[in-house]
Coordinates of C-alpha atoms in Angstrom, one line a residue:
Chain A
M1 CA 103.0 290.9 7.2
T2 CA 102.0 288.2 9.2
S3 CA 98.8 285.9 8.0
L4 CA 96.3 286.6 10.3
A5 CA 94.2 283.2 9.5
S6 CA 97.7 281.5 11.2
V7 CA 98.3 284.1 13.9
N8 CA 94.6 284.3 15.0
G9 CA 94.7 280.4 14.7
R10 CA 97.5 280.6 18.1
Y11 CA 95.9 283.2 19.7
R12 CA 92.2 283.9 18.9
M13 CA 92.6 287.8 19.0
F14 CA 89.8 287.9 16.1
R15 CA 86.3 287.5 16.1
S16 CA 86.4 288.1 12.6
F17 CA 88.7 289.8 10.2
I18 CA 89.8 290.8 6.0
E19 CA 91.3 288.0 3.9
S20 CA 93.5 290.5 2.2
I21 CA 95.6 292.9 3.6
D22 CA 96.6 296.4 1.8
E23 CA 100.5 296.8 1.9
D24 CA 100.2 300.2 0.6
A25 CA 98.1 301.3 3.5
P26 CA 99.5 303.7 5.8
F27 CA 98.9 301.8 8.8
H28 CA 96.6 298.7 10.0
F29 CA 94.2 299.0 12.8
S30 CA 91.6 296.5 14.6
A31 CA 88.7 297.5 16.4
K32 CA 87.3 295.8 19.7
D33 CA 84.1 294.1 18.6
N34 CA 81.7 296.6 20.9
L35 CA 82.3 299.3 18.1
T36 CA 80.0 299.3 15.0
S37 CA 81.4 298.2 11.6
S38 CA 79.7 298.0 8.6
A39 CA 82.6 295.6 7.3
F40 CA 82.3 292.8 10.0
E41 CA 79.2 291.5 12.3
T42 CA 79.8 293.2 15.5
C43 CA 78.3 290.8 18.6
A44 CA 80.7 292.5 21.3
G45 CA 81.3 289.4 22.6
S46 CA 78.1 288.1 23.0
R47 CA 75.6 285.8 21.6
V48 CA 72.7 288.0 21.9
L49 CA 74.1 289.8 18.7
E50 CA 74.9 286.8 16.7
G51 CA 74.5 288.0 12.8
Y52 CA 74.0 291.9 13.7
R53 CA 75.9 293.5 10.8
P54 CA 75.6 297.4 11.5
A55 CA 74.6 300.1 8.8
F56 CA 77.4 302.0 9.9
D57 CA 81.0 302.7 11.5
A58 CA 81.4 303.7 15.3
A59 CA 83.1 307.5 15.1
P60 CA 86.7 306.1 16.2
I61 CA 86.8 303.6 13.3
S62 CA 85.4 305.9 10.6
R63 CA 88.1 308.6 11.8
L64 CA 91.0 306.1 11.5
S65 CA 89.4 305.0 8.1
D66 CA 89.5 308.6 7.1
I67 CA 93.3 308.8 7.0
G68 CA 94.0 305.8 5.4
G69 CA 94.0 303.3 8.3
Q70 CA 93.0 299.8 7.5
L71 CA 90.4 298.2 9.5
L72 CA 92.0 294.4 10.0
G73 CA 89.3 293.1 12.0
K74 CA 87.3 292.8 15.2
T75 CA 88.9 291.5 18.6
N76 CA 87.4 289.5 20.7
M77 CA 86.2 290.5 24.2
D78 CA 84.5 289.6 27.2
E79 CA 80.4 289.7 26.4
F80 CA 79.6 293.5 26.5
G81 CA 82.8 294.3 28.6
F82 CA 82.3 292.2 31.4
G83 CA 85.1 290.8 32.8
T84 CA 88.3 291.2 33.8
F85 CA 90.3 288.3 31.7
S86 CA 88.1 288.3 28.4
A87 CA 87.5 284.7 29.5
N88 CA 83.5 285.6 29.5
S89 CA 83.5 285.4 25.3
A90 CA 81.4 283.7 23.2
Y91 CA 83.8 284.0 20.2
G92 CA 87.0 282.8 21.5
I93 CA 89.2 283.5 24.6
P94 CA 92.4 285.7 22.9
L95 CA 95.3 283.5 24.4
N96 CA 98.3 285.5 26.1
P97 CA 101.5 285.8 23.5
F98 CA 103.8 285.4 26.2
D99 CA 102.2 282.2 27.3
T100 CA 99.0 280.8 25.9
E101 CA 97.9 279.2 29.1
R102 CA 97.6 282.1 30.4
A103 CA 94.7 285.4 29.8
C104 CA 95.0 288.6 28.1
G105 CA 92.9 290.3 30.9
G106 CA 90.1 291.9 29.7
S107 CA 87.7 293.4 28.3
S108 CA 90.1 294.0 25.7
G109 CA 92.0 291.2 25.5
G110 CA 91.8 290.2 21.9
A111 CA 93.2 294.4 21.5
A112 CA 95.8 293.9 23.4
C113 CA 96.8 290.9 21.9
A114 CA 96.8 292.3 18.6
A115 CA 98.8 295.3 19.3
A116 CA 101.6 292.7 21.1
V117 CA 101.6 290.2 18.2
L118 CA 100.7 292.6 14.9
D119 CA 104.0 294.8 14.1
G120 CA 103.1 298.3 13.8
H121 CA 99.5 297.6 14.7
V122 CA 97.0 300.2 16.4
A123 CA 94.5 298.7 18.3
L124 CA 90.9 299.9 19.8
G125 CA 89.8 299.3 22.6
V126 CA 87.3 300.6 25.4
S127 CA 87.6 300.8 29.1
T128 CA 84.7 301.0 31.4
G129 CA 86.4 300.0 34.7
G130 CA 90.0 299.1 33.0
S131 CA 89.3 297.5 29.9
I132 CA 92.4 298.9 28.4
S133 CA 94.9 298.9 31.1
C134 CA 94.5 295.8 32.2
P135 CA 95.2 294.0 29.2
A136 CA 97.7 296.3 28.4
S137 CA 99.4 295.5 31.4
F138 CA 99.0 291.8 30.9
C139 CA 100.5 291.5 27.5
G140 CA 103.2 294.3 27.7
V141 CA 101.8 296.8 25.4
F142 CA 100.9 301.1 26.1
G143 CA 97.6 301.8 26.4
I144 CA 95.9 304.9 26.9
T145 CA 92.3 305.6 28.3
P146 CA 91.3 309.6 27.5
T147 CA 89.2 311.5 29.3
Y148 CA 85.5 310.4 29.6
G149 CA 84.0 312.3 26.5
R150 CA 87.4 312.9 25.0
V151 CA 86.4 310.4 22.2
S152 CA 83.0 310.2 20.6
R153 CA 81.1 307.1 21.6
Y154 CA 78.8 306.6 18.8
G155 CA 78.6 303.7 17.0
L156 CA 80.2 302.2 20.5
I157 CA 77.2 299.6 21.9
D158 CA 77.2 300.6 25.5
Y159 CA 78.2 298.7 28.6
A160 CA 77.6 301.8 31.0
N161 CA 77.0 305.1 29.3
S162 CA 78.9 307.0 32.2
L163 CA 82.1 305.0 32.2
D164 CA 82.6 303.7 28.8
K165 CA 85.9 305.5 26.9
P166 CA 87.2 304.2 23.8
G167 CA 91.0 304.7 23.4
I168 CA 94.0 302.8 22.1
L169 CA 96.5 300.0 22.5
S170 CA 99.7 299.7 20.9
A171 CA 103.3 298.3 21.3
R172 CA 104.8 301.7 20.0
A173 CA 104.4 304.5 22.3
A174 CA 104.6 306.8 19.3
D175 CA 101.0 305.5 18.4
L176 CA 99.2 306.8 21.0
S177 CA 100.4 310.1 20.6
R178 CA 99.8 310.1 16.8
Y179 CA 96.4 308.5 16.6
L180 CA 94.5 309.7 20.0
P181 CA 94.3 313.0 18.3
V182 CA 93.0 311.5 15.7
I183 CA 90.4 309.8 17.3
S184 CA 89.5 312.5 19.8
G185 CA 87.2 315.5 19.5
R186 CA 83.7 317.0 19.5
D187 CA 81.0 314.8 17.6
P188 CA 77.6 316.2 18.3
R189 CA 76.3 312.8 18.0
D190 CA 77.6 312.1 21.5
P191 CA 77.0 315.0 23.7
T192 CA 79.0 314.2 26.2
S193 CA 82.0 314.8 23.9
C194 CA 80.9 318.3 23.4
M195 CA 82.2 320.3 25.9
Q196 CA 86.2 319.0 25.6
P197 CA 89.0 321.4 25.3
D198 CA 91.0 320.5 22.4
L199 CA 93.4 318.4 22.7
V200 CA 96.7 319.9 22.2
L201 CA 99.8 318.2 22.2
T202 CA 102.8 320.6 23.8
G203 CA 105.1 317.7 25.1
R204 CA 104.2 318.7 29.0
K205 CA 106.8 317.1 30.7
L206 CA 106.2 314.6 33.5
R207 CA 107.9 316.1 36.9
S208 CA 106.3 314.6 40.0
V209 CA 104.3 311.8 40.6
A210 CA 102.1 311.0 43.6
V211 CA 101.9 307.2 44.7
P212 CA 98.9 306.6 46.8
E213 CA 99.7 304.1 50.0
T214 CA 97.1 301.3 49.2
A215 CA 98.9 300.9 45.4
L216 CA 101.5 298.9 47.6
E217 CA 98.9 296.9 49.5
G218 CA 98.1 293.3 48.0
L219 CA 100.3 292.8 45.5
S220 CA 102.4 290.1 43.9
R221 CA 106.0 289.8 44.9
D222 CA 107.3 290.3 41.6
V223 CA 104.5 293.2 40.5
E224 CA 105.7 295.1 44.1
S225 CA 109.5 294.3 43.2
A226 CA 108.9 295.7 39.4
F227 CA 107.3 298.6 40.6
R228 CA 109.5 299.7 43.3
T229 CA 112.3 299.3 40.4
A230 CA 110.4 301.6 38.1
I231 CA 109.7 304.3 40.7
G232 CA 113.8 304.2 41.0
T233 CA 113.6 304.5 36.9
L234 CA 111.2 307.6 37.1
E235 CA 113.4 309.3 40.1
G236 CA 116.6 308.6 37.6
M237 CA 114.7 310.5 35.1
G238 CA 114.0 313.4 37.4
V239 CA 110.5 312.7 38.5
E240 CA 109.8 313.4 42.0
V241 CA 107.8 310.7 43.7
E242 CA 105.9 311.3 46.8
T243 CA 103.5 308.8 48.6
V244 CA 100.6 309.9 49.4
D245 CA 97.3 309.0 51.3
M246 CA 94.0 308.8 49.1
P247 CA 91.4 307.3 52.1
T248 CA 88.3 307.1 49.0
L249 CA 90.5 304.5 46.8
R250 CA 88.4 301.7 48.8
Y251 CA 85.1 302.8 48.2
A252 CA 85.8 303.1 44.2
M253 CA 85.2 299.8 43.6
P254 CA 81.7 299.2 45.2
A255 CA 80.6 302.3 43.7
Y256 CA 82.1 301.2 40.3
Y257 CA 80.3 298.1 39.8
I258 CA 76.9 300.0 41.3
L259 CA 77.0 302.5 38.8
A260 CA 78.4 299.8 36.0
T261 CA 75.7 297.2 36.7
S262 CA 72.8 299.8 37.1
E263 CA 73.5 301.5 33.8
A264 CA 74.3 297.9 32.2
S265 CA 71.3 296.1 33.2
T266 CA 68.9 299.3 31.5
N267 CA 71.4 299.0 28.7
L268 CA 70.8 295.6 28.1
A269 CA 66.9 295.9 27.9
R270 CA 66.7 296.5 24.4
Y271 CA 67.6 292.6 23.8
G272 CA 64.7 290.8 23.5
G273 CA 65.1 289.0 20.2
M274 CA 63.7 291.6 17.8
R275 CA 65.5 294.3 15.5
Y276 CA 69.1 292.6 16.0
G277 CA 70.9 288.9 16.6
P278 CA 68.8 286.0 16.4
Q279 CA 65.3 286.1 16.2
D280 CA 64.6 282.7 16.4
G281 CA 62.1 283.0 19.5
D282 CA 58.5 281.4 19.5
L283 CA 55.8 284.4 18.5
A284 CA 53.3 282.5 19.9
L285 CA 54.7 283.3 23.3
R286 CA 53.2 285.7 25.6
F287 CA 54.7 289.3 25.2
D288 CA 56.7 289.2 28.4
D289 CA 57.5 285.2 28.0
Y290 CA 58.9 286.0 24.6
F291 CA 61.6 288.2 25.8
T292 CA 62.3 286.2 28.9
D293 CA 62.8 283.1 27.1
F294 CA 65.2 284.9 24.7
R295 CA 67.2 286.5 27.0
S296 CA 67.3 283.6 29.4
R297 CA 68.7 281.4 25.9
Y298 CA 71.2 284.3 24.8
F299 CA 72.7 286.1 27.7
G300 CA 75.9 284.0 29.0
D301 CA 76.8 283.7 32.7
E302 CA 78.6 287.0 33.8
A303 CA 75.9 288.8 31.8
K304 CA 73.3 287.8 33.8
R305 CA 74.9 288.1 37.1
R306 CA 75.2 292.0 36.1
I307 CA 72.1 292.4 35.2
L308 CA 70.6 290.8 38.4
L309 CA 72.9 293.3 40.4
G310 CA 72.3 296.0 38.7
T311 CA 68.3 295.5 38.3
F312 CA 68.5 295.3 42.8
T313 CA 71.0 298.3 43.2
R314 CA 68.2 300.6 41.3
M315 CA 65.2 298.8 43.2
V316 CA 62.5 301.0 45.0
G317 CA 63.9 300.5 48.8
F318 CA 67.8 300.1 48.0
R319 CA 68.3 302.7 45.3
D320 CA 69.4 305.3 47.7
R321 CA 71.8 302.7 49.6
Y322 CA 73.5 301.5 46.5
Y323 CA 72.9 303.8 43.0
T324 CA 72.7 307.2 45.0
K325 CA 75.7 306.4 47.1
A326 CA 77.8 305.4 44.7
L327 CA 77.1 308.5 42.5
Q328 CA 78.3 310.7 45.6
V329 CA 81.3 308.3 45.9
R330 CA 82.3 309.2 42.6
E331 CA 82.4 313.0 43.1
V332 CA 84.4 312.6 46.6
V333 CA 87.0 309.9 44.4
I334 CA 87.3 313.2 41.8
N335 CA 87.6 315.5 44.8
D336 CA 90.6 313.0 46.0
Y337 CA 92.0 312.9 43.1
R338 CA 92.3 316.8 42.3
R339 CA 93.3 317.5 45.7
V340 CA 96.5 315.7 44.7
L341 CA 96.9 316.5 41.2
D342 CA 97.1 320.0 42.3
D343 CA 100.5 319.1 43.6
H344 CA 101.3 316.5 41.3
D345 CA 101.4 315.5 37.5
A346 CA 99.9 312.3 38.2
V347 CA 99.0 309.4 40.2
L348 CA 101.1 306.3 39.9
A349 CA 100.4 302.7 40.7
P350 CA 100.8 299.3 39.4
T351 CA 98.1 298.6 36.9
M352 CA 97.2 295.0 38.1
P353 CA 98.2 293.5 41.5
F354 CA 99.4 290.2 39.5
V355 CA 101.2 289.0 36.3
A356 CA 98.0 287.6 33.6
P357 CA 96.5 284.6 35.6
R358 CA 96.4 281.1 34.4
F359 CA 93.4 279.6 33.0
D360 CA 92.9 277.7 35.3
D361 CA 93.5 280.0 38.3
I362 CA 90.8 281.8 36.4
S363 CA 88.4 279.1 36.8
R364 CA 88.3 279.3 40.4
M365 CA 88.4 282.5 41.2
S366 CA 84.5 284.1 42.6
A367 CA 82.8 286.8 41.2
L368 CA 83.8 288.7 43.7
D369 CA 87.4 287.9 43.2
S370 CA 87.6 288.9 40.1
Y371 CA 85.8 292.1 40.6
K372 CA 88.4 293.0 43.5
A373 CA 90.9 292.2 41.0
D374 CA 90.1 295.4 39.5
Y375 CA 90.7 297.8 42.4
L376 CA 93.8 299.5 40.6
T377 CA 91.8 300.3 37.3
V378 CA 88.5 301.0 38.4
P379 CA 89.1 304.5 40.3
A380 CA 90.3 306.6 37.5
N381 CA 87.7 305.0 35.2
L382 CA 84.7 306.0 37.9
A383 CA 86.2 309.6 37.9
G384 CA 86.6 309.5 34.3
M385 CA 90.3 310.4 34.5
P386 CA 92.8 309.8 31.6
H387 CA 94.9 307.3 32.2
L388 CA 98.3 305.3 30.3
S389 CA 99.7 301.9 31.0
V390 CA 102.9 301.5 30.2
P391 CA 105.4 298.1 30.6
C392 CA 107.3 298.2 33.7
G393 CA 108.9 295.0 34.3
Y394 CA 108.6 291.1 33.6
D395 CA 108.3 288.9 36.5
G396 CA 110.9 285.6 36.4
G397 CA 108.8 283.4 33.9
G398 CA 109.0 286.6 31.4
M399 CA 105.4 287.7 32.0
P400 CA 105.1 291.7 31.9
I401 CA 104.1 294.0 34.4
G402 CA 102.8 297.2 33.5
M403 CA 102.1 300.6 35.9
Q404 CA 99.7 303.0 35.3
L405 CA 99.6 307.0 35.5
V406 CA 96.4 308.8 36.2
A407 CA 95.9 312.4 35.3
D408 CA 93.5 315.1 35.6
H409 CA 90.4 315.3 33.3
W410 CA 91.4 316.4 29.6
C411 CA 95.5 316.3 30.5
E412 CA 96.4 313.8 28.2
D413 CA 99.4 315.8 27.1
V414 CA 101.4 314.9 30.0
L415 CA 100.8 311.0 29.9
L416 CA 101.6 311.1 26.5
S417 CA 104.8 312.5 26.9
A418 CA 105.5 310.4 29.3
A419 CA 104.9 307.0 27.7
L420 CA 107.2 308.5 24.8
D421 CA 110.2 309.4 27.3
W422 CA 109.4 306.2 29.1
E423 CA 110.0 303.9 26.2
K424 CA 113.2 305.7 25.8
G425 CA 114.8 304.6 28.7
F426 CA 112.6 301.1 29.2
D427 CA 113.4 297.7 27.4
V428 CA 109.7 296.6 26.1
R429 CA 109.7 293.0 25.6
R430 CA 108.0 291.8 22.3
P431 CA 106.4 288.2 22.8
E432 CA 108.1 285.7 20.3
V433 CA 105.3 285.1 17.8
M434 CA 104.6 281.6 17.0
E435 CA 102.3 280.8 13.6
Chain B
M1 CA 70.7 288.0 48.4
D2 CA 68.5 285.0 49.0
R3 CA 66.8 283.0 46.9
E4 CA 63.3 284.6 46.3
T5 CA 65.0 288.0 45.9
V6 CA 66.8 286.4 43.3
E7 CA 63.7 285.1 41.4
R8 CA 62.3 288.5 42.0
V9 CA 64.8 290.8 40.6
A10 CA 65.1 288.0 37.8
R11 CA 61.4 288.7 36.8
I12 CA 62.0 292.0 37.0
A13 CA 64.8 292.0 34.4
H14 CA 62.9 289.3 32.4
L15 CA 65.3 286.8 33.2
K16 CA 64.0 282.9 33.7
L17 CA 66.7 280.7 36.0
T18 CA 67.3 277.5 36.1
E19 CA 67.6 276.0 40.2
E20 CA 71.2 275.5 39.7
E21 CA 71.3 279.6 38.3
L22 CA 69.0 280.7 41.5
E23 CA 71.5 279.0 43.9
G24 CA 74.8 280.1 42.2
Y25 CA 73.6 283.9 42.0
S26 CA 72.5 284.0 45.3
R27 CA 75.3 282.9 46.5
D28 CA 77.5 285.1 44.5
L29 CA 74.9 288.3 45.1
S30 CA 75.4 287.7 49.0
E31 CA 79.4 287.8 48.9
I32 CA 79.6 290.7 46.8
L33 CA 76.4 292.7 48.6
E34 CA 78.2 292.0 52.0
Y35 CA 81.5 293.4 50.3
F36 CA 79.8 296.3 49.4
K37 CA 79.0 297.2 52.9
V38 CA 81.9 299.1 52.9
L39 CA 80.1 301.9 51.0
D40 CA 78.0 302.8 54.2
E41 CA 81.1 304.3 55.7
A42 CA 82.1 306.4 53.0
P43 CA 81.5 309.7 53.3
G44 CA 78.6 311.2 51.0
S45 CA 78.6 314.2 49.0
E46 CA 76.2 317.2 48.6
E47 CA 76.6 317.6 44.9
F48 CA 77.0 315.1 42.5
G49 CA 76.1 314.4 38.8
F50 CA 75.5 311.4 36.4
N51 CA 78.7 312.1 34.5
P52 CA 82.1 312.4 36.0
V53 CA 82.6 315.6 33.6
E54 CA 80.5 318.7 32.4
I55 CA 78.5 317.9 29.2
S56 CA 76.1 319.9 27.3
D57 CA 73.0 319.5 25.4
V58 CA 73.4 319.5 22.0
L59 CA 70.9 320.6 19.9
R60 CA 70.1 320.9 16.3
E61 CA 67.6 322.6 13.9
D62 CA 64.2 320.4 14.1
E63 CA 64.8 319.3 10.3
P64 CA 63.8 316.0 9.1
R65 CA 67.1 314.4 7.7
M66 CA 68.0 310.7 7.0
E67 CA 71.3 309.6 7.1
T68 CA 71.2 305.6 6.9
D69 CA 68.8 304.0 4.8
P70 CA 65.9 302.4 6.3
A71 CA 66.1 299.3 4.0
D72 CA 69.8 298.6 5.4
L73 CA 68.1 299.1 9.1
L74 CA 65.5 296.1 8.0
R75 CA 68.0 293.9 6.1
D76 CA 68.3 291.8 9.3
M77 CA 65.3 291.8 11.1
R78 CA 62.5 289.6 10.8
T79 CA 59.8 291.8 9.3
Y80 CA 56.4 291.6 7.9
E81 CA 55.5 294.4 5.0
D82 CA 58.4 296.4 6.5
Y83 CA 56.9 295.8 10.2
V84 CA 59.4 294.3 13.0
R85 CA 57.6 291.1 13.8
G86 CA 57.2 290.7 17.4
P87 CA 54.8 288.9 20.1
R88 CA 51.4 289.6 20.1
L89 CA 50.6 291.9 23.3
T90 CA 47.4 289.6 24.7

């Protein structure tokens, strides 16, 4: 077993980790640091929660622990999940194991890094707008984001309640099939999980996929080339591929950011320097000033930006134009997916329009540039539909490229089968791990 | 979004921004809202929900229960006689 301290010194995937690994444990796993854990501090990448030691484990952690898994540590992430590159983390920015001058993707960047670097590792991630698929693509691993409500959110530190979805990343496709059923299921502590049909793995094969025309726009040359080659491989596997028009996908990105920031701005109202996290405020301050002082000192730049955006889009006079319209657009996007999925098993597109960017390029991106980078992952997340990112190629420098399959609500079965079949025919590369 | 609006929103959200932050967020949010105008031409929907899938109410018997020891919850809080301390209301 690789030394965690040594490997973490190199790649910074962990916020915190155990000192002693149980070599006899049936498997080892990590959890993104927005899943509460009684064994470690849980900060969700934010200084607002520094020092917070939860009294209980999040449901997905409990379920993996109950079958003997050993929790190795908590993985670094963008503050509350606010980011595409895990560069908005207060506790360490994970480095891409294929090139440490590049990002792991976000917001489950530490999770993807751990899955890529550690042998036989199962990483719990959480996706709100693409936070499992994006880092899976950048780090060359498999990532499954299940249907909204499939996995209990009990113990998840909310970003956006109607969008958050715990899932799994691993270098092995079989781990997704093995462990997704373990963490899935109804949980009365999360009502959104209680209407789900059972997750039954029948081995349903991928027969037909639809590629939206817009999925081929705005791609880097390497991503487009790898994706076209992957389509050829799929056809060689007997999968029918059809190009389709999905006109509503272009509205998904703004609708997603409006809903996500609206919900985030209310969720983050609870952080006021009392009960958890730093409690070093001056109690002599006026009531409102106390909270304002604390929040202004401890929230990071992107958190403030999203609080401002979400507060604005819910304000009287703007609510109908932004928030209500975004809710309507979500319904329209769901119906667009349903129309296409009536005739196909999945919708296919590249996961990200480019390979993992360098940190110096990221520092030159505006907030909007960063939001726009999510245009391929956001629609399925807005619609709450299950999706899978698989490695599908490498650019000239050896950086991984991913493609994403989206299935109808509760149809994870076909995605998990597709992952297994794809892995049989595609040579997944592992990074050369430096300690 | 002009600086005055950013300042007003920040006040509602309990955030105090520096001059530099006001400038930066005003620029960023203007750019973002300009891009969001594409939603004005998006089709609407008569029916819509607050979640992407159907959800149910989960009710339980109204019986007291204690799943977490309050002492565990108070452990990291700044308290006085088991009350959480906060700023004065006046």
